[in-house]
Short mmCIF file of N, CA and C in Angstrom, two decimals:
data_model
loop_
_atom_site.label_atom_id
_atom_site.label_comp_id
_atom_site.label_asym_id
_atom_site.label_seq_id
_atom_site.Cartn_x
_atom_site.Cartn_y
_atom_site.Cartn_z
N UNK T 1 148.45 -102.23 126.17
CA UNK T 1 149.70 -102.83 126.52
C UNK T 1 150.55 -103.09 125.29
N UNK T 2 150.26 -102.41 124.47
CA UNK T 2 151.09 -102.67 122.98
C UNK T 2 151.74 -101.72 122.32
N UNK T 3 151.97 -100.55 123.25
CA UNK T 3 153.06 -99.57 123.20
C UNK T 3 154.38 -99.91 123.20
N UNK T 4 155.28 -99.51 122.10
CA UNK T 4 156.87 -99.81 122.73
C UNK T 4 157.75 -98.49 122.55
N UNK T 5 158.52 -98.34 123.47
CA UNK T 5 158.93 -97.15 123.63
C UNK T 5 160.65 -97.15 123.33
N UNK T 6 161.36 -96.91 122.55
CA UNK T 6 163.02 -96.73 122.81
C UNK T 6 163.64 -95.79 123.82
N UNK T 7 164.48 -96.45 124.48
CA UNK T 7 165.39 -95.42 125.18
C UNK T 7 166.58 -94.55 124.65
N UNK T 8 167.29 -93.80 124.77
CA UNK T 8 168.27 -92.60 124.42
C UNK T 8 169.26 -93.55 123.82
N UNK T 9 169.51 -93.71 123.05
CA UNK T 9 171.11 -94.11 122.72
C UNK T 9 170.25 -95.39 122.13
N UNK T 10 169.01 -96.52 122.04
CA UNK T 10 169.21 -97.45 121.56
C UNK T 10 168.16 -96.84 120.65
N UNK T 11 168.70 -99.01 119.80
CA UNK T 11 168.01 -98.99 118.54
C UNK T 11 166.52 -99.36 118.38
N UNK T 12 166.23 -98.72 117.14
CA UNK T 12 164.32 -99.13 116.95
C UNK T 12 163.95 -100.57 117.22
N UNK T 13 165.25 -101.23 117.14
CA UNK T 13 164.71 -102.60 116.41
C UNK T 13 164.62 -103.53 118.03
N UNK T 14 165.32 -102.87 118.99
CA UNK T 14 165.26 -103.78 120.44
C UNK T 14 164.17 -103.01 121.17
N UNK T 15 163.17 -103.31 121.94
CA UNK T 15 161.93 -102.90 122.68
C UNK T 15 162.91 -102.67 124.20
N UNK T 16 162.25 -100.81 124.25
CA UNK T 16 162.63 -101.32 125.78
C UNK T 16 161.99 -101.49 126.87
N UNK T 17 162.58 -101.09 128.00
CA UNK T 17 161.17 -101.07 128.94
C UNK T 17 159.87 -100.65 128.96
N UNK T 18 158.55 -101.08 129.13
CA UNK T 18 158.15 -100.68 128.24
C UNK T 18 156.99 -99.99 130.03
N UNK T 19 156.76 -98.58 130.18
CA UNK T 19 155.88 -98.51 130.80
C UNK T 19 154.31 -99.16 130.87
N UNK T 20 154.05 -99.09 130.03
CA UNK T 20 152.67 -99.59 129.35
C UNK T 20 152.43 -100.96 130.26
N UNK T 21 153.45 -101.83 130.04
CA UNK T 21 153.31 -103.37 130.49
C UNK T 21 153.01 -103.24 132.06
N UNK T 22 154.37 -102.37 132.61
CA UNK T 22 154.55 -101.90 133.96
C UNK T 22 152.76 -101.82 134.86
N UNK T 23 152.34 -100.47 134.13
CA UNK T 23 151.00 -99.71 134.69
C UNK T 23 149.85 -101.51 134.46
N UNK T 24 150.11 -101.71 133.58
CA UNK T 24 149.17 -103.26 133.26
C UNK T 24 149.18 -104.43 134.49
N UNK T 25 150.49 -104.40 134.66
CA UNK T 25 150.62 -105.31 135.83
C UNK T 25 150.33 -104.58 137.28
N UNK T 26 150.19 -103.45 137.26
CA UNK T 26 150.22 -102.62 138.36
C UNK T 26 148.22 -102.69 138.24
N UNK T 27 147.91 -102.62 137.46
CA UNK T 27 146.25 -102.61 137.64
C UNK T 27 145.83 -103.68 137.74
N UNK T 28 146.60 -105.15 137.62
CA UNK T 28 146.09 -106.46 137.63
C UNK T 28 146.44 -106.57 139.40
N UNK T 29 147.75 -106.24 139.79
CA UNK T 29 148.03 -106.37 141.12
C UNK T 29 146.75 -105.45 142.11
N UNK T 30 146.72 -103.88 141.54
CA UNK T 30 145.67 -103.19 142.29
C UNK T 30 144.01 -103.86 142.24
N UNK T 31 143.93 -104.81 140.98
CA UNK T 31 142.09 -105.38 141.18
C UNK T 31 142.45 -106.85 142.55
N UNK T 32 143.34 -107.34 142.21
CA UNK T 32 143.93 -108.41 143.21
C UNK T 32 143.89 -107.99 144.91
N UNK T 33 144.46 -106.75 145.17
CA UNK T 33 144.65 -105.98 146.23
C UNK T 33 143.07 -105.66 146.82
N UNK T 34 142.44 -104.55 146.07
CA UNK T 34 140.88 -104.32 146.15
C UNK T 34 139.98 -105.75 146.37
N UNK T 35 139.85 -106.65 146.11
CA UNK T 35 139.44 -107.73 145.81
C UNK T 35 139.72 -108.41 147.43
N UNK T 36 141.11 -108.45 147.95
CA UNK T 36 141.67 -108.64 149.36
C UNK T 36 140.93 -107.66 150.87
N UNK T 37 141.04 -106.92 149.66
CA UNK T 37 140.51 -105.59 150.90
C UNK T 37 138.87 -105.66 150.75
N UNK T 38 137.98 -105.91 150.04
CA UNK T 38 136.51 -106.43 150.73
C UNK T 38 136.53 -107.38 151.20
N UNK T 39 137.14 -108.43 150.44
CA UNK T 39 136.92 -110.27 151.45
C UNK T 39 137.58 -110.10 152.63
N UNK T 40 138.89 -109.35 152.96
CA UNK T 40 139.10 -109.33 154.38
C UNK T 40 138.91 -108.46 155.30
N UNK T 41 138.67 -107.41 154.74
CA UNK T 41 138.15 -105.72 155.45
C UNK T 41 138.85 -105.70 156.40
N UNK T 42 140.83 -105.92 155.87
CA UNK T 42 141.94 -104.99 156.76
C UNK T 42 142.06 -104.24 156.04
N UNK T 43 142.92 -103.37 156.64
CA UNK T 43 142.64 -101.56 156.39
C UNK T 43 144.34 -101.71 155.07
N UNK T 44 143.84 -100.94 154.49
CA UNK T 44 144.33 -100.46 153.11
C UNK T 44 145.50 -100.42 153.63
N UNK T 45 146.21 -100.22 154.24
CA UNK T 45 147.88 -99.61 154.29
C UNK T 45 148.41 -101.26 154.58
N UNK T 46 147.99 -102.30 155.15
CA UNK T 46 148.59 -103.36 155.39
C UNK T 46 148.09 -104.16 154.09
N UNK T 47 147.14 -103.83 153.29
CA UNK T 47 147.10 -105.02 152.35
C UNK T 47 148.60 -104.54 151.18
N UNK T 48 148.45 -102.90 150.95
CA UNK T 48 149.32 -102.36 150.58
C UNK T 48 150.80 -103.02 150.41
N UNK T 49 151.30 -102.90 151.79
CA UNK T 49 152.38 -103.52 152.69
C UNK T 49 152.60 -105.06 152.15
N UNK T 50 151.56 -105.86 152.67
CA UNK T 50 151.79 -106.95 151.63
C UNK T 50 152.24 -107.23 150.44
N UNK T 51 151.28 -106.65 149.63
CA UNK T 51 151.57 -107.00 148.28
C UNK T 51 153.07 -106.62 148.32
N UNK T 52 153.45 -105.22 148.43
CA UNK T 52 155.28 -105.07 148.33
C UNK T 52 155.78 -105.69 148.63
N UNK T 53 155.90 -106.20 150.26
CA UNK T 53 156.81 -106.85 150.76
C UNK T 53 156.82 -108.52 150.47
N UNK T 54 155.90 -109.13 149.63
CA UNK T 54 155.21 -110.51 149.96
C UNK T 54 155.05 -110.74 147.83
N UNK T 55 154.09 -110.56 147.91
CA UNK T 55 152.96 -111.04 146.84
C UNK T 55 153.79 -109.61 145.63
N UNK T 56 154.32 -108.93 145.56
CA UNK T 56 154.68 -108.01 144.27
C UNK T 56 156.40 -108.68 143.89
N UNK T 57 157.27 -109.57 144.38
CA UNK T 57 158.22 -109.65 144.44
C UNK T 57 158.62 -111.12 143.48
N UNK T 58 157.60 -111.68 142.74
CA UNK T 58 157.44 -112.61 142.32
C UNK T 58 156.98 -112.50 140.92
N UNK T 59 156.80 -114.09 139.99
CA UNK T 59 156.03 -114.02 139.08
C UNK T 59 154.62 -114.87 139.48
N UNK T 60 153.41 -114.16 139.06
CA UNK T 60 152.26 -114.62 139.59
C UNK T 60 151.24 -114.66 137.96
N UNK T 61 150.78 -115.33 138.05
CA UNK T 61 150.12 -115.38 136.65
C UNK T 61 150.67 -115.43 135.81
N UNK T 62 152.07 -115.34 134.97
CA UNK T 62 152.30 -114.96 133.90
C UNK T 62 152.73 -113.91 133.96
N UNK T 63 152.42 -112.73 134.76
CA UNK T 63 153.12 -111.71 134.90
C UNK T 63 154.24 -111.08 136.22
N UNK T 64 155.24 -111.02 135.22
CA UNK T 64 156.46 -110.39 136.00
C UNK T 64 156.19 -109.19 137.29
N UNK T 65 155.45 -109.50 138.34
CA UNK T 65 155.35 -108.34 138.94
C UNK T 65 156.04 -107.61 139.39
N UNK T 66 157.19 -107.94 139.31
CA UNK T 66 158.64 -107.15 139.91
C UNK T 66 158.75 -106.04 139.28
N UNK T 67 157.99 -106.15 137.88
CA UNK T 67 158.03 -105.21 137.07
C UNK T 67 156.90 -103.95 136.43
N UNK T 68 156.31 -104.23 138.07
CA UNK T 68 155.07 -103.24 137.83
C UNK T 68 155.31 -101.56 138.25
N UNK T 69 154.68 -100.60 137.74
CA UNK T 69 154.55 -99.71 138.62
C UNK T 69 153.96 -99.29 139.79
N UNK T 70 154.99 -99.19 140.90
CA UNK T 70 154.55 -99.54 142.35
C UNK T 70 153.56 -98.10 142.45
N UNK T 71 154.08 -96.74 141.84
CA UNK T 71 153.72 -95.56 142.58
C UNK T 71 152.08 -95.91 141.57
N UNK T 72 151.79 -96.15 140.43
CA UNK T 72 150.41 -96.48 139.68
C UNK T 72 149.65 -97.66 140.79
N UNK T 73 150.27 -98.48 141.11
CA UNK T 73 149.93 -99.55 142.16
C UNK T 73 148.89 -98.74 143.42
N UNK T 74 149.64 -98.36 143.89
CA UNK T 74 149.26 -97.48 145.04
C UNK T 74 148.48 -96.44 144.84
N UNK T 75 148.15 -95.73 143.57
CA UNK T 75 147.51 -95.10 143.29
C UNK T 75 146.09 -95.27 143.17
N UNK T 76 146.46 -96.37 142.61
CA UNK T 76 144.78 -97.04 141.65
C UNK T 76 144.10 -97.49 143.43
N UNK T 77 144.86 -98.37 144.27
CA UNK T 77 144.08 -98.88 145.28
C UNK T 77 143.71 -97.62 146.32
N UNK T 78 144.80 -97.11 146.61
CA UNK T 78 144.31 -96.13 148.05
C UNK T 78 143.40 -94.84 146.95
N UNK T 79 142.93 -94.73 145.45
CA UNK T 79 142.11 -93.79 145.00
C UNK T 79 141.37 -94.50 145.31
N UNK T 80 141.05 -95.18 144.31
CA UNK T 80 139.49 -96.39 144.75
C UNK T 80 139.14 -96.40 146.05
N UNK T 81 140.04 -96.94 147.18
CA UNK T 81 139.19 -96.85 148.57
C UNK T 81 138.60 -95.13 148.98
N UNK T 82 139.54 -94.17 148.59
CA UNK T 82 138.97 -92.79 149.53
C UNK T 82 138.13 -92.48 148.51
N UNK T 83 137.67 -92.76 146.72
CA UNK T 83 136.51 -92.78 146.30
C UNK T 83 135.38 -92.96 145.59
N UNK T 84 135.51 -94.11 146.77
CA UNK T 84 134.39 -95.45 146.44
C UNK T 84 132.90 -94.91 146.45
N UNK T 85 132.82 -93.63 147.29
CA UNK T 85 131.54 -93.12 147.22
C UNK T 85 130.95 -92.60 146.42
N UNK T 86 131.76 -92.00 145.52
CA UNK T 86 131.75 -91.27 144.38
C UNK T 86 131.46 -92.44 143.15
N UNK T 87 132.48 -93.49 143.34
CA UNK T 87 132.61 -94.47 142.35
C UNK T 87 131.47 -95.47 142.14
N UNK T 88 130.69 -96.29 143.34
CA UNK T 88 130.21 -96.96 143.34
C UNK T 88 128.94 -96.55 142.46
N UNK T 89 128.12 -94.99 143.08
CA UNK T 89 126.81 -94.80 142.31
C UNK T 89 127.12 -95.00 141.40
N UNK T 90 128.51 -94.36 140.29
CA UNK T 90 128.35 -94.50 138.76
C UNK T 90 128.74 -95.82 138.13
N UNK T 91 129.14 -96.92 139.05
CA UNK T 91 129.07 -98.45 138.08
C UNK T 91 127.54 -98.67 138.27
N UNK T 92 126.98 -98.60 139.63
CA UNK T 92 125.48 -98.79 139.73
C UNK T 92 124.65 -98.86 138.87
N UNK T 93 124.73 -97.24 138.44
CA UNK T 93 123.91 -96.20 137.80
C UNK T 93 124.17 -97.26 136.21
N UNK T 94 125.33 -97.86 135.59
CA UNK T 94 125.52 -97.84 134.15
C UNK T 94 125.49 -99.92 134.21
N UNK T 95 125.05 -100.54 135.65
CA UNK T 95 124.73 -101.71 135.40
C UNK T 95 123.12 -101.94 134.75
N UNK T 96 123.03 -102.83 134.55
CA UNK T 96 120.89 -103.39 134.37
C UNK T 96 120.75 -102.85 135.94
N UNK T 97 119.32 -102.49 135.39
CA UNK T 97 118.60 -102.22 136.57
C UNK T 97 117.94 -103.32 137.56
N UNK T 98 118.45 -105.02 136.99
CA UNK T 98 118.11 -106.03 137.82
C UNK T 98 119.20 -106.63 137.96
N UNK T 99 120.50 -105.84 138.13
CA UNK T 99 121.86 -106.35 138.36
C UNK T 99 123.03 -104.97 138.86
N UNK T 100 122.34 -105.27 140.39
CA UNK T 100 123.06 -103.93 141.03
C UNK T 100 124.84 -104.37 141.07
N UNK T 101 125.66 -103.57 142.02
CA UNK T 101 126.85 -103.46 142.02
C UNK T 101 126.81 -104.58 142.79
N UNK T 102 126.17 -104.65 143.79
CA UNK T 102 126.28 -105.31 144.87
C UNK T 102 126.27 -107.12 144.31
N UNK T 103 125.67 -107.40 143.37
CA UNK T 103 125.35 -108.34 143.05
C UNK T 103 126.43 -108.63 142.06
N UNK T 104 127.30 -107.97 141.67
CA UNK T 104 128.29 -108.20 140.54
C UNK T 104 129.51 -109.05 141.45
N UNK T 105 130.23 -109.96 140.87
CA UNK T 105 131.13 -111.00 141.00
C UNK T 105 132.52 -109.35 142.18
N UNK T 106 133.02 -110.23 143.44
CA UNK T 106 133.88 -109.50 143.84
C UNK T 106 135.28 -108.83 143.02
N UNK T 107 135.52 -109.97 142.01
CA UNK T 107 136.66 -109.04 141.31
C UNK T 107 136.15 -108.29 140.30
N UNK T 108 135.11 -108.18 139.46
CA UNK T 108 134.72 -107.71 138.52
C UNK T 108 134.50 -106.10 139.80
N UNK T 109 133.69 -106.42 140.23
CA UNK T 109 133.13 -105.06 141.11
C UNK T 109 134.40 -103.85 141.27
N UNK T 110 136.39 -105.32 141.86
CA UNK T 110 137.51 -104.51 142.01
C UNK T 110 137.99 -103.73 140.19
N UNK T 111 137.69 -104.46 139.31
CA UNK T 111 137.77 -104.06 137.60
C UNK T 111 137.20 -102.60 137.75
N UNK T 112 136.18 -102.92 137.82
CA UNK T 112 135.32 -101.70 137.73
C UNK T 112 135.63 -100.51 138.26
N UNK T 113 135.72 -101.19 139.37
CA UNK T 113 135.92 -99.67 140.70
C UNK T 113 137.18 -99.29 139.88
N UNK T 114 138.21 -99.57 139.83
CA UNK T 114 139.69 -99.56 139.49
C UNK T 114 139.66 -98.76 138.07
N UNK T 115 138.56 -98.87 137.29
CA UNK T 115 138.67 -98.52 136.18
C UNK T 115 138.06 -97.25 135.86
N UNK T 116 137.02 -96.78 136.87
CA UNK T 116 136.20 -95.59 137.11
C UNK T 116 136.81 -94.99 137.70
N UNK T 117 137.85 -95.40 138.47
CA UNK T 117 138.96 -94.39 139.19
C UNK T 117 139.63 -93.81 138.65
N UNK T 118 140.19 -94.35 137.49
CA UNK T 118 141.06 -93.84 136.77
C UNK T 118 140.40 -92.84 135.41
N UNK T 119 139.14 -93.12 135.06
CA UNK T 119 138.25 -92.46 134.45
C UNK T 119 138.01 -91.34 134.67
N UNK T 120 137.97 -91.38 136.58
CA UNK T 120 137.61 -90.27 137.41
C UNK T 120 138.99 -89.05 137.16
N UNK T 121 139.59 -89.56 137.86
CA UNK T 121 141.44 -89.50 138.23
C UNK T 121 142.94 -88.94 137.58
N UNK T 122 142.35 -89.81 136.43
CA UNK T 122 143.70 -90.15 135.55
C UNK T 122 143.83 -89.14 134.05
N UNK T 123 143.38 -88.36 134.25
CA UNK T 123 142.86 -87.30 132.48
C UNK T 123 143.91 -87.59 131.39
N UNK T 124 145.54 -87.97 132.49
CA UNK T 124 146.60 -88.00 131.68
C UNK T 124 146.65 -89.44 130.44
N UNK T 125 145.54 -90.04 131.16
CA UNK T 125 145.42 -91.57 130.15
C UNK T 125 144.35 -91.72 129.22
N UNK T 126 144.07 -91.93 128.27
CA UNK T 126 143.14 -91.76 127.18
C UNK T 126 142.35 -92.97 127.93
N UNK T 127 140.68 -92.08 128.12
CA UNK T 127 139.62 -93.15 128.26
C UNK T 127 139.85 -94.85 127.87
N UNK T 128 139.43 -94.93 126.08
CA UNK T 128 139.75 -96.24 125.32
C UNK T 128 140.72 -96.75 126.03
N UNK T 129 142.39 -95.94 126.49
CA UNK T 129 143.55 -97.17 126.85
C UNK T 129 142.79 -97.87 128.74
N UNK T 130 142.18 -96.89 129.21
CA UNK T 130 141.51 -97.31 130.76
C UNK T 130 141.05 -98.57 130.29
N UNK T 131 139.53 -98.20 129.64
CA UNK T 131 138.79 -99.12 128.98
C UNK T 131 139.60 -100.74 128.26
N UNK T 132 140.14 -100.53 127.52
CA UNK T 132 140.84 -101.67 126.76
C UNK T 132 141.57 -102.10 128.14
N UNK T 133 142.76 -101.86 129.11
CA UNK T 133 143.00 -102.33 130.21
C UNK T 133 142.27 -102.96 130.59
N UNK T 134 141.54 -102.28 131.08
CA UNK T 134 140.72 -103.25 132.38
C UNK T 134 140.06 -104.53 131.63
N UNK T 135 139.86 -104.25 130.16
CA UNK T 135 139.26 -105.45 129.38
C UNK T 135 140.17 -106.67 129.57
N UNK T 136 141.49 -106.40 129.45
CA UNK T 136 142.60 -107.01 129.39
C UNK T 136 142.51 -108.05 130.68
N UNK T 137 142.30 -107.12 131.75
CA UNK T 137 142.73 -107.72 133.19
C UNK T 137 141.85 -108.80 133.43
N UNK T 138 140.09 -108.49 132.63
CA UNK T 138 139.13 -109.33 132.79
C UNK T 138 139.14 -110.60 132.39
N UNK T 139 140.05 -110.34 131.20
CA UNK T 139 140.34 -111.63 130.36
C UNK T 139 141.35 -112.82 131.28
N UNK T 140 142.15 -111.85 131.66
CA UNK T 140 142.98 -112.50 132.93
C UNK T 140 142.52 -113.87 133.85
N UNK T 141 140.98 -112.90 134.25
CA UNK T 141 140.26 -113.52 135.52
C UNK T 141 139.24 -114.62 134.59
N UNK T 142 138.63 -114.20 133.37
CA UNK T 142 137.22 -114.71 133.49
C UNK T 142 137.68 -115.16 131.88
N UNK T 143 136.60 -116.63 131.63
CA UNK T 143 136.72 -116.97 130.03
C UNK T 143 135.55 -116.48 129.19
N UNK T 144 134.17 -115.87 129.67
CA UNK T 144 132.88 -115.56 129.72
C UNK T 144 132.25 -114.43 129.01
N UNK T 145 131.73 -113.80 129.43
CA UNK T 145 130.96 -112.64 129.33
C UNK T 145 131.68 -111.70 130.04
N UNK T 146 132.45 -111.64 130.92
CA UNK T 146 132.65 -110.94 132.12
C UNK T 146 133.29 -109.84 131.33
N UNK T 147 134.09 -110.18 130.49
CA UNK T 147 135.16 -108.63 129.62
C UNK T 147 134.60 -108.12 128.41
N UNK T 148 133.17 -108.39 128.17
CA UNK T 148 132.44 -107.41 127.39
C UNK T 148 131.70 -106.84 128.28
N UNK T 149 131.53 -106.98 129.35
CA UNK T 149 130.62 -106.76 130.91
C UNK T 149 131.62 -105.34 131.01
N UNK T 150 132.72 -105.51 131.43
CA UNK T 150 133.78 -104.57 131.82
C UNK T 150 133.50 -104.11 130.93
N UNK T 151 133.68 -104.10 129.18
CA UNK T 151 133.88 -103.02 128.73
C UNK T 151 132.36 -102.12 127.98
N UNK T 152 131.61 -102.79 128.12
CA UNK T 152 130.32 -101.99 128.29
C UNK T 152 129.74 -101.51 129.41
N UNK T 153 130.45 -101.68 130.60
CA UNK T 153 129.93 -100.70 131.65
C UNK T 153 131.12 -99.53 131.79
N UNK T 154 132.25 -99.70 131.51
CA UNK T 154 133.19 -99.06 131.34
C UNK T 154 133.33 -97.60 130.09
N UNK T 155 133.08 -98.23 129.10
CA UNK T 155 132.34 -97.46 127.92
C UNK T 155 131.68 -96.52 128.31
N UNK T 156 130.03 -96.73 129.01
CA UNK T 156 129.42 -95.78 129.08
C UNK T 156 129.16 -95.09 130.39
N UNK T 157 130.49 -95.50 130.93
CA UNK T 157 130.90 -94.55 132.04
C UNK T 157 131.59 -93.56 131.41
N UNK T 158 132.87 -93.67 130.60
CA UNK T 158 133.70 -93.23 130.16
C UNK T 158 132.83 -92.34 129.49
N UNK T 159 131.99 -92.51 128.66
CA UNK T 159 131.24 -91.48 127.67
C UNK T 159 129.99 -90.62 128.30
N UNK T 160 129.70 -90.61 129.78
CA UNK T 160 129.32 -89.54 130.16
C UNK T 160 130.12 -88.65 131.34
N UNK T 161 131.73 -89.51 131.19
CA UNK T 161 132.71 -88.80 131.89
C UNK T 161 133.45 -87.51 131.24
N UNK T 162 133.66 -88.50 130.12
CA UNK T 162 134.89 -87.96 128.87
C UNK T 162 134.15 -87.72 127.12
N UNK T 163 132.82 -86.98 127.69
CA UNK T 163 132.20 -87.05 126.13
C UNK T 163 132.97 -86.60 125.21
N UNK T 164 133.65 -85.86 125.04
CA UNK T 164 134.58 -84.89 123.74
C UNK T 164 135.58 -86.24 123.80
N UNK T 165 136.28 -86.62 124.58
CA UNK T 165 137.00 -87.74 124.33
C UNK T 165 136.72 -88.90 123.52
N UNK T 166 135.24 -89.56 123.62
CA UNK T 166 134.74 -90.85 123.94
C UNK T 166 133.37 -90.31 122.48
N UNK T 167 132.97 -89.32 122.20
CA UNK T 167 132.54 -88.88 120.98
C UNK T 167 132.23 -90.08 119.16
N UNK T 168 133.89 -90.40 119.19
CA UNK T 168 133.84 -90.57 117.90
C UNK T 168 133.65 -92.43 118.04
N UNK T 169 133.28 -92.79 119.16
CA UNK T 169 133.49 -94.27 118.88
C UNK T 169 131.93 -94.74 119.23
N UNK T 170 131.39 -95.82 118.65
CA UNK T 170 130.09 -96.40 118.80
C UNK T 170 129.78 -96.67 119.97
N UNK T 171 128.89 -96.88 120.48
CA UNK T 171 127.69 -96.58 121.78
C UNK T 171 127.75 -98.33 121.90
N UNK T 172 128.18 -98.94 122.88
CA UNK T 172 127.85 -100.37 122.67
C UNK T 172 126.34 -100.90 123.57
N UNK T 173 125.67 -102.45 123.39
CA UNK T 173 124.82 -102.66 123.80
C UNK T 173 124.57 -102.76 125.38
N UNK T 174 123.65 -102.03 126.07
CA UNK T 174 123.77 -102.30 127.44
C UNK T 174 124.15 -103.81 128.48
N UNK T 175 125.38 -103.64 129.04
CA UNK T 175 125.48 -104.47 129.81
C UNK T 175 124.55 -105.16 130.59
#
């Protein structure tokens, strides 16, 4: 989230819109959304609906959500739900073997999923910026362990997703 980008005609010295922030708030809204959609198990197009019409039109946390990217929004949640099947074995597979998915905290589980999606998904975004995100979002939720949790299960997802990518950076300690 520490990209700044200039627009056509302005100067270096004023920041402008900055996508980066946009997609950030759009993955904090999509773990929020995911998170709605297990505790209430209504169907994806109305939690969707919500958040736009309701809950995206505001400031919530600290962050401006008015100013998220809606089409990244929608992306990250309705990928994650159509594939969760795909997704779930590989947070499984890269938790302790006496700390399944199932047993992981409901928003951490939406981090995760959200972040393997885009791992899965997203080629156009460098692993590390997925990774560092979702670290971000954790920090959001949790004061703990929880965002070295994210980013060591995240990590070594990423590095048997994106090995040539994910190559030159250290192997961290198992989650």
């Amino acid at each position: 989230m520490s990209e700044t980008m200039t627009k056509p005609g302005q100067s270096d010295s004023k920041p402008a819109e900055r996508p980066a922030n946009q997609r950030g708030v759009a993955r904090l809204a999509a773990v929020q959304a995911l998170y709605q959609l297990e505790i209430t198990r209504a169907p994806v197009a109305d939690v969707i609906a919500e958040f736009e019409l309701f809950r995206l039109k505001q400031d919530i946390e600290g962050a401006d959500w008015r100013a998220l990217d809606l089409s990244w929004f929608r992306g990250i949640v309705a990928g994650v739900v159509n594939d969760q099947r795909e997704i779930d074995p590989k947070v499984n597979e890269a938790l302790a073997a006496d700390w399944p998915l199932k047993r992981v905290d409901a928003t951490l589980r939406a981090m995760l999923r959200c972040g393997v999606y885009e791992l899965l998904r997203r080629a156009d975004v460098p692993a590390r910026v997925i990774i560092t995100e979702y670290v971000d979002v954790a920090k959001a939720f949790f004061d703990g362990d929880e965002p070295r949790m994210v980013n060591g299960v995240l990590d070594r997802i990423g590095r048997e997703m994106r090995p040539t990518e994910m190559s030159g950076s250290p192997r961290p300690q198992k989650a």
